[in-house]
PDB file of C-alpha atoms in Angstrom:
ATOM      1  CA  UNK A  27       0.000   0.000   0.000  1.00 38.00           C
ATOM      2  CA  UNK A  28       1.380   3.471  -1.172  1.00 40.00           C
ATOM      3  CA  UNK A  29       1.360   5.665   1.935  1.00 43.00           C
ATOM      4  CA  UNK A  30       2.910   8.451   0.428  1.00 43.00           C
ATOM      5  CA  UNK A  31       1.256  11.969   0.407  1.00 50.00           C
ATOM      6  CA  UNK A  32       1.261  12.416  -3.172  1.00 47.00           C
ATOM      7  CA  UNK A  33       0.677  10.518  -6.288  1.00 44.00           C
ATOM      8  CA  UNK A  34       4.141   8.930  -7.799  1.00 45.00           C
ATOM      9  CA  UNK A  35       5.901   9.802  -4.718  1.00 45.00           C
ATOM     10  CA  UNK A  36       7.210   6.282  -3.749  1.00 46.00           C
ATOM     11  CA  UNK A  37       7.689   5.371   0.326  1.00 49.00           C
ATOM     12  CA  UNK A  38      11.240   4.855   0.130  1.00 55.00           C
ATOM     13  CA  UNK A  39      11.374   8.606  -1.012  1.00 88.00           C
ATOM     14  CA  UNK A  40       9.528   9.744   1.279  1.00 88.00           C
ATOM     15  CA  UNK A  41      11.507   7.984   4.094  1.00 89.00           C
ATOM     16  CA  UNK A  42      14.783   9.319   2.697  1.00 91.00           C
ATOM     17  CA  UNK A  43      13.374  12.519   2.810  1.00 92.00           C
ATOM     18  CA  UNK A  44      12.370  12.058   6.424  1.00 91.00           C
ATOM     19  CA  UNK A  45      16.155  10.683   7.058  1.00 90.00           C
ATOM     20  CA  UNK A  46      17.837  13.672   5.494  1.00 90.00           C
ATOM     21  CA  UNK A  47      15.164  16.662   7.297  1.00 90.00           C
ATOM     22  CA  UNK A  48      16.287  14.752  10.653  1.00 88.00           C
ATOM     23  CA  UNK A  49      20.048  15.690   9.665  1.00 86.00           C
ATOM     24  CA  UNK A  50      18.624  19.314   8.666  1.00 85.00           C
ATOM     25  CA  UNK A  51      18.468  19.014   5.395  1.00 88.00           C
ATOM     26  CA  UNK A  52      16.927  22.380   3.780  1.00 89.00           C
ATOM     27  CA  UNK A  53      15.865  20.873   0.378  1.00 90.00           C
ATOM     28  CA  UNK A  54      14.501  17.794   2.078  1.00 90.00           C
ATOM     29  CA  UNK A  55      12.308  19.744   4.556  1.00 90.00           C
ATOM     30  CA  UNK A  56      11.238  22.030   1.851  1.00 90.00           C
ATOM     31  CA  UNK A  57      10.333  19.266  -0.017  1.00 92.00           C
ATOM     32  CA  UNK A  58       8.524  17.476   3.097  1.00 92.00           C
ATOM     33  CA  UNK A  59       6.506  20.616   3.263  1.00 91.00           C
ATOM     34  CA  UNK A  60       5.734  21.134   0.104  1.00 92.00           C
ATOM     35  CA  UNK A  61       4.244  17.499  -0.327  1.00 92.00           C
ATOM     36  CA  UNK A  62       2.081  17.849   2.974  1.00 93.00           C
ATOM     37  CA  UNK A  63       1.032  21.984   2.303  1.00 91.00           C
ATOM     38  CA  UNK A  64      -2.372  20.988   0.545  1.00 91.00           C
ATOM     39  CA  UNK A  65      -3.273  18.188   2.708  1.00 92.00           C
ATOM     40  CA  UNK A  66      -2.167  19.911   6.108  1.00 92.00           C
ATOM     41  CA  UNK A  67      -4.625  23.433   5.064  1.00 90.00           C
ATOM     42  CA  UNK A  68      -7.479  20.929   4.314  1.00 90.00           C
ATOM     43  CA  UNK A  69      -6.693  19.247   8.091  1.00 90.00           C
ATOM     44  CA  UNK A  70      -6.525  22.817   9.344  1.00 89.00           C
ATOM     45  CA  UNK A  71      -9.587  24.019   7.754  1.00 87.00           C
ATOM     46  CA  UNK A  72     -11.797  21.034   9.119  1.00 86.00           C
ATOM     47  CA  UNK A  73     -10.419  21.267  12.304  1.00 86.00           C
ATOM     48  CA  UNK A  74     -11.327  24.458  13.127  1.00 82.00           C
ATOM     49  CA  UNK A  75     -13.657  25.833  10.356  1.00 81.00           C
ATOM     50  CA  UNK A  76     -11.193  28.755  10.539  1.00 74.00           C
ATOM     51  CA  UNK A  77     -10.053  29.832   6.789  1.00 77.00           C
ATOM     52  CA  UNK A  78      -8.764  33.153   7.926  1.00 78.00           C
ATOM     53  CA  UNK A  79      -5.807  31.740   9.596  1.00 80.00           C
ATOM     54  CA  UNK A  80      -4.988  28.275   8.106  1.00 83.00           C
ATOM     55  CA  UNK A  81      -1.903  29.903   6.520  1.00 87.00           C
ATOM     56  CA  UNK A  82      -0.972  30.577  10.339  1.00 86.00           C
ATOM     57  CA  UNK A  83      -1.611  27.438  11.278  1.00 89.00           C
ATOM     58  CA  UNK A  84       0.215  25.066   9.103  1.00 90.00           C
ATOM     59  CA  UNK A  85       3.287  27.492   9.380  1.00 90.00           C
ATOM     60  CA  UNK A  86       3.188  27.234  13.032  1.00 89.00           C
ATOM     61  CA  UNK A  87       2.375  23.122  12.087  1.00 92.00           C
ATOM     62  CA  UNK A  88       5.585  23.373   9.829  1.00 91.00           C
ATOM     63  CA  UNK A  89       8.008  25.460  12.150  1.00 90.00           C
ATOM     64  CA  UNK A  90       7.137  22.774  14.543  1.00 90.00           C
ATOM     65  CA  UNK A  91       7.531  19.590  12.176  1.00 91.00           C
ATOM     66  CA  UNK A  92      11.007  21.094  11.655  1.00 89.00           C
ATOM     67  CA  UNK A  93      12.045  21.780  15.058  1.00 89.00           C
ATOM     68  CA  UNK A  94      11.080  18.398  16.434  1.00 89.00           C
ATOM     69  CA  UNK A  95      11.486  16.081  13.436  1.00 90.00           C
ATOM     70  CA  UNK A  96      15.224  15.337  14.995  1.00 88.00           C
ATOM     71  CA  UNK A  97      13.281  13.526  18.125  1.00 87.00           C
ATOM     72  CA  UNK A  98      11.159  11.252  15.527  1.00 86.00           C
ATOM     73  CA  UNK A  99      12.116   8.184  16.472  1.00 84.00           C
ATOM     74  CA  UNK A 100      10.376   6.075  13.095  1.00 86.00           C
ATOM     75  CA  UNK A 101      10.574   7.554   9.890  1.00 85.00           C
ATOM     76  CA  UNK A 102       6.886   5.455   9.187  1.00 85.00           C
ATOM     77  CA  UNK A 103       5.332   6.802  12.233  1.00 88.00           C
ATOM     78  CA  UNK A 104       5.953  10.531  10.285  1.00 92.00           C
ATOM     79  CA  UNK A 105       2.354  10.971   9.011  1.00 91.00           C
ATOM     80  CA  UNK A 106       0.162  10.702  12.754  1.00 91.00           C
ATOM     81  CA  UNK A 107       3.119  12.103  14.410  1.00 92.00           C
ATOM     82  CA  UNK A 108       2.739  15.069  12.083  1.00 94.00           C
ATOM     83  CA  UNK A 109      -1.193  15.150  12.119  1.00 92.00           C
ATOM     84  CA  UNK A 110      -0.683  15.388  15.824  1.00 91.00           C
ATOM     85  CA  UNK A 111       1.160  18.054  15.813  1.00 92.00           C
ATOM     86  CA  UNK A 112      -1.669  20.003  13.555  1.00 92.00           C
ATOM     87  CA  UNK A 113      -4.046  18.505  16.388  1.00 90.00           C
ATOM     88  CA  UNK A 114      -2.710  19.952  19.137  1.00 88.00           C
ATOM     89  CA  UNK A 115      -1.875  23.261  17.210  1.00 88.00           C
ATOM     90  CA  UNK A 116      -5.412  23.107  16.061  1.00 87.00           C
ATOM     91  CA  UNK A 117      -6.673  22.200  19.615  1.00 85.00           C
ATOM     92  CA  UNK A 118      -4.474  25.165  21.323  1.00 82.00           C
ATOM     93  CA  UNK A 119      -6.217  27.698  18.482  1.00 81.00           C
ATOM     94  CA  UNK A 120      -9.495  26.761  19.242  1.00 80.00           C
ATOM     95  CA  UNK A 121      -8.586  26.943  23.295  1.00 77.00           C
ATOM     96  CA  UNK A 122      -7.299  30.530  22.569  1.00 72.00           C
ATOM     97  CA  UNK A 123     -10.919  31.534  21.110  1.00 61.00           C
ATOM     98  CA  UNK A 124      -9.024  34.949  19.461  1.00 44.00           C
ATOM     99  CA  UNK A 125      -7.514  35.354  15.946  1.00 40.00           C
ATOM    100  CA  UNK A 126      -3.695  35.266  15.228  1.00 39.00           C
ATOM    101  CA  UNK A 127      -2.143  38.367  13.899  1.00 35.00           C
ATOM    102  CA  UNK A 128      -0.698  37.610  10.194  1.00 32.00           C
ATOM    103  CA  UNK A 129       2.867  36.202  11.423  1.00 34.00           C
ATOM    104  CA  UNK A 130       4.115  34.088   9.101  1.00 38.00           C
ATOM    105  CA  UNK A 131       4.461  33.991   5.323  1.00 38.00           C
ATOM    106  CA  UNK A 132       1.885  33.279   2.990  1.00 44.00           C
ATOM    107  CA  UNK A 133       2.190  29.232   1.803  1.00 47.00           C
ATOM    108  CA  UNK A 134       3.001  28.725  -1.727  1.00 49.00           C
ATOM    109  CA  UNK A 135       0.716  30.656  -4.314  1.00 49.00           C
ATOM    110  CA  UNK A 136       0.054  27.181  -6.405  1.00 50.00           C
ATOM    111  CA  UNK A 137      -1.316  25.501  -3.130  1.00 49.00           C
ATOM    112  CA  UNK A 138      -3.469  28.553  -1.963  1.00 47.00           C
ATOM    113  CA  UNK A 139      -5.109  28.599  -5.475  1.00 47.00           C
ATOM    114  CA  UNK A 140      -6.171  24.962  -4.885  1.00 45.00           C
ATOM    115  CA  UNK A 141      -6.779  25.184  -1.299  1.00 47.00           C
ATOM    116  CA  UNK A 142      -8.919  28.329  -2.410  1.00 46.00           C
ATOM    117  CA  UNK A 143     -10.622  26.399  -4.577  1.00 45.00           C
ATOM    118  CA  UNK A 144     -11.478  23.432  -3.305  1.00 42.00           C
ATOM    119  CA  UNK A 145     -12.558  25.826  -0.303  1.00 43.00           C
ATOM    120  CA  UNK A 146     -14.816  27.561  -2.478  1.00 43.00           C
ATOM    121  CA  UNK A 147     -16.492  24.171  -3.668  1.00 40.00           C
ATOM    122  CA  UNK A 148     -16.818  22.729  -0.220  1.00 39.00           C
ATOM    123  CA  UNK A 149     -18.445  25.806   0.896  1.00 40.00           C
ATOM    124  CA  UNK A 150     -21.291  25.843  -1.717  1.00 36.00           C
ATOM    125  CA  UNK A 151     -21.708  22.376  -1.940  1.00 35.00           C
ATOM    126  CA  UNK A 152     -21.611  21.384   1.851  1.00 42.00           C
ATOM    127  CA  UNK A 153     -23.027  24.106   3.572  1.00 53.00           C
ATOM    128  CA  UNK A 154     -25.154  21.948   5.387  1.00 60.00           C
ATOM    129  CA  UNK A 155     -22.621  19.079   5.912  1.00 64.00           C
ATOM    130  CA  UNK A 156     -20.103  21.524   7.306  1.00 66.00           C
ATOM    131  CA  UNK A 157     -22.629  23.361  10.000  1.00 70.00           C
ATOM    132  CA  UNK A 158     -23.210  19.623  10.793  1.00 74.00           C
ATOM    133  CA  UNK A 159     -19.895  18.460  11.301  1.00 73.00           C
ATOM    134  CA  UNK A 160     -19.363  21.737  13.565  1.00 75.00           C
ATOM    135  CA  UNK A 161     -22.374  20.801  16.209  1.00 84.00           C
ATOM    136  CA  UNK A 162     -20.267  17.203  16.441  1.00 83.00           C
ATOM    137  CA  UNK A 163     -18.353  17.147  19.562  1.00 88.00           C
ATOM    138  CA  UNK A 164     -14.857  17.703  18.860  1.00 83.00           C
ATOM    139  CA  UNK A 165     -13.218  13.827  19.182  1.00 85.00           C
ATOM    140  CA  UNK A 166     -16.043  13.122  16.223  1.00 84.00           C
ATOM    141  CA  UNK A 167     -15.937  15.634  14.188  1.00 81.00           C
ATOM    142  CA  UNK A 168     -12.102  15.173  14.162  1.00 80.00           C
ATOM    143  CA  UNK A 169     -12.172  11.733  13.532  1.00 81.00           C
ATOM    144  CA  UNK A 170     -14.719  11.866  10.497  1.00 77.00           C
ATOM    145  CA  UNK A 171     -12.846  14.561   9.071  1.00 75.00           C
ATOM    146  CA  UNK A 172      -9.751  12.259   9.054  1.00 76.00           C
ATOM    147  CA  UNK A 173     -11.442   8.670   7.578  1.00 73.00           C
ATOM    148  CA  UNK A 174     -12.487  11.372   4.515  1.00 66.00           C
ATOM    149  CA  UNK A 175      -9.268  11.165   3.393  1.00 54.00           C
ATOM    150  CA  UNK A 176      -9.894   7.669   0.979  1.00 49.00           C
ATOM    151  CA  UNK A 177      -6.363   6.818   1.142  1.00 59.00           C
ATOM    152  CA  UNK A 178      -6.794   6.474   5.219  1.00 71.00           C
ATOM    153  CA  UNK A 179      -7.717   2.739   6.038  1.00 77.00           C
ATOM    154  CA  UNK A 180      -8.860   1.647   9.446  1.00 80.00           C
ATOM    155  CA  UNK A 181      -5.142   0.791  10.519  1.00 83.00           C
ATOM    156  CA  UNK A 182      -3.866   4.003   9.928  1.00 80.00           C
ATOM    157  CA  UNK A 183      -7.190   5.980  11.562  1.00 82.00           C
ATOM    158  CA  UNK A 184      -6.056   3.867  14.797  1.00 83.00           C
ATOM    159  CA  UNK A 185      -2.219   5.043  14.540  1.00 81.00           C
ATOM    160  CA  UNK A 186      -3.263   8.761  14.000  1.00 81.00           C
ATOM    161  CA  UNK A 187      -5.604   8.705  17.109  1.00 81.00           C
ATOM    162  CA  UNK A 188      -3.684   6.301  19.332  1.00 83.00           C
ATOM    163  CA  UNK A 189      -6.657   3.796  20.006  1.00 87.00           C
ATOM    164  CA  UNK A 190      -7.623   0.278  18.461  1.00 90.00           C
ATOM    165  CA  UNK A 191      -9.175  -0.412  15.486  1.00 87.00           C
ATOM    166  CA  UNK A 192     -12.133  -1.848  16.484  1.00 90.00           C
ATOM    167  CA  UNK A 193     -12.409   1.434  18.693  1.00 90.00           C
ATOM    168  CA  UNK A 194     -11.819   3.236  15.481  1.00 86.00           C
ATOM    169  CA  UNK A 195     -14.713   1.432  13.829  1.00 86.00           C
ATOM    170  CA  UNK A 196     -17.535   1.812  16.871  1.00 89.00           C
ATOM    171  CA  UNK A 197     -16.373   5.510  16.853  1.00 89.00           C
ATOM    172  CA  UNK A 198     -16.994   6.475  13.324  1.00 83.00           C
ATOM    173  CA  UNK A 199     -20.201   4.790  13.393  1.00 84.00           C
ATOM    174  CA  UNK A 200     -21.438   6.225  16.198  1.00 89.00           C
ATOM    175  CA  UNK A 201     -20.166   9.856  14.755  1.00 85.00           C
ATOM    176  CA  UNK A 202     -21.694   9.345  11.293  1.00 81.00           C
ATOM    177  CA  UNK A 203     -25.091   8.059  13.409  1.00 84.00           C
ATOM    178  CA  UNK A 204     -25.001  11.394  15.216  1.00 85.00           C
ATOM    179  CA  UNK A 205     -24.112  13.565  12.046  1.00 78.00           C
ATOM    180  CA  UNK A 206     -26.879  11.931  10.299  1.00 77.00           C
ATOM    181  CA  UNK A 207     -29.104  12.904  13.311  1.00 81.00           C
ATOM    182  CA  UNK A 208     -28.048  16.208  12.980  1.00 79.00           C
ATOM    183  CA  UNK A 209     -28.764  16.937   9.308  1.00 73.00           C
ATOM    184  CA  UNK A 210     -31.800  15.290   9.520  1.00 75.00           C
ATOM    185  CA  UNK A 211     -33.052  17.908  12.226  1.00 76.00           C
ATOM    186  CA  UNK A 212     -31.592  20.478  10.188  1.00 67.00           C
ATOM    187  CA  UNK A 213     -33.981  19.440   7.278  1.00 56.00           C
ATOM    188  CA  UNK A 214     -36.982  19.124   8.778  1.00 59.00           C
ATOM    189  CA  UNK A 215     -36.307  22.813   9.586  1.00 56.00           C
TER     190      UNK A 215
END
């Protein structure tokens, strides 16, 4: 199974590149960035329905990938041990309850075009899934928001959250029973 972020990027690349950003590497860290940018504003977005500050976010997500990817003990645990990260980031945002002041850089222009776009699409199409996934409590909202991701089976759902994966499995059911609760109410509206 291809775990890598992006299409024709094989594993063994991607663990090289993990190897070399442990050592420092610039190019390989830009490069580890670069393949996780799209993905990681799409986390940061459904996390916290925020898409005034994702570019905030996944910098502060990034400057921390870089400054702790030394400690990472298993280049194959990279992917939840990154998603964590965004997590807690996400988490600590949310705690704050105030807006960031512009700090960092702007990501790169060809990923805010897509993440603009696909932004854009989500919003008109989804309207209704989105204010439903927001009344969710947090641990299920979080967790459906991850198992969208088609190339995230079971297995990897349980590494990312730290639990089992038949806890996995009662857990997204009983999210997607609640979400379907939810917009259900909101139709009858």
């Amino acid at each position: 199974m291809d775990r890598s972020p992006c299409a024709g990027t094989a594993p063994l690349r991607l663990e090289e590149l993990i190897l070399r950003g442990r050592s420092g590497d610039r190019p390989a860290l830009t490069e580890l960035i670069r393949l996780y940018q799209t993905r990681m504003a799409r986390f940061v977005i459904g996390q916290t329905a925020d898409e005034n500050h994702f570019e905030d976010l996944c910098q502060a997500i990034f400057v921390k990938m870089v400054l702790a990817l030394p400690n990472l003990r298993a280049a194959d645990r990279f992917e939840p041990w990154l998603f964590q990260i965004a997590r807690n980031i996400c988490r600590d945002h949310l705690r704050a309850g105030r807006g960031w002041r512009r700090l960092f850089a702007p990501l790169d222009p060809d990923c805010e075009n897509v993440v603009g776009e696909t932004t854009a699409v989500q919003s008109n199409e989804a309207g209704d899934l989105g204010r439903g996934l927001a009344q969710l409590p947090s641990e299920q909202r979080r967790l459906l928001e991850l198992s969208l991701d088609s190339k995230r089976s079971h297995e990897e759902l349980a590494a990312m959250t730290g639990t089992t994966i038949s806890s996995v499995k009662s857990r997204l059911f009983r999210a997607r029973e609640n979400l379907r609760g939810i917009l259900l109410a909101g139709n009858r509206k």
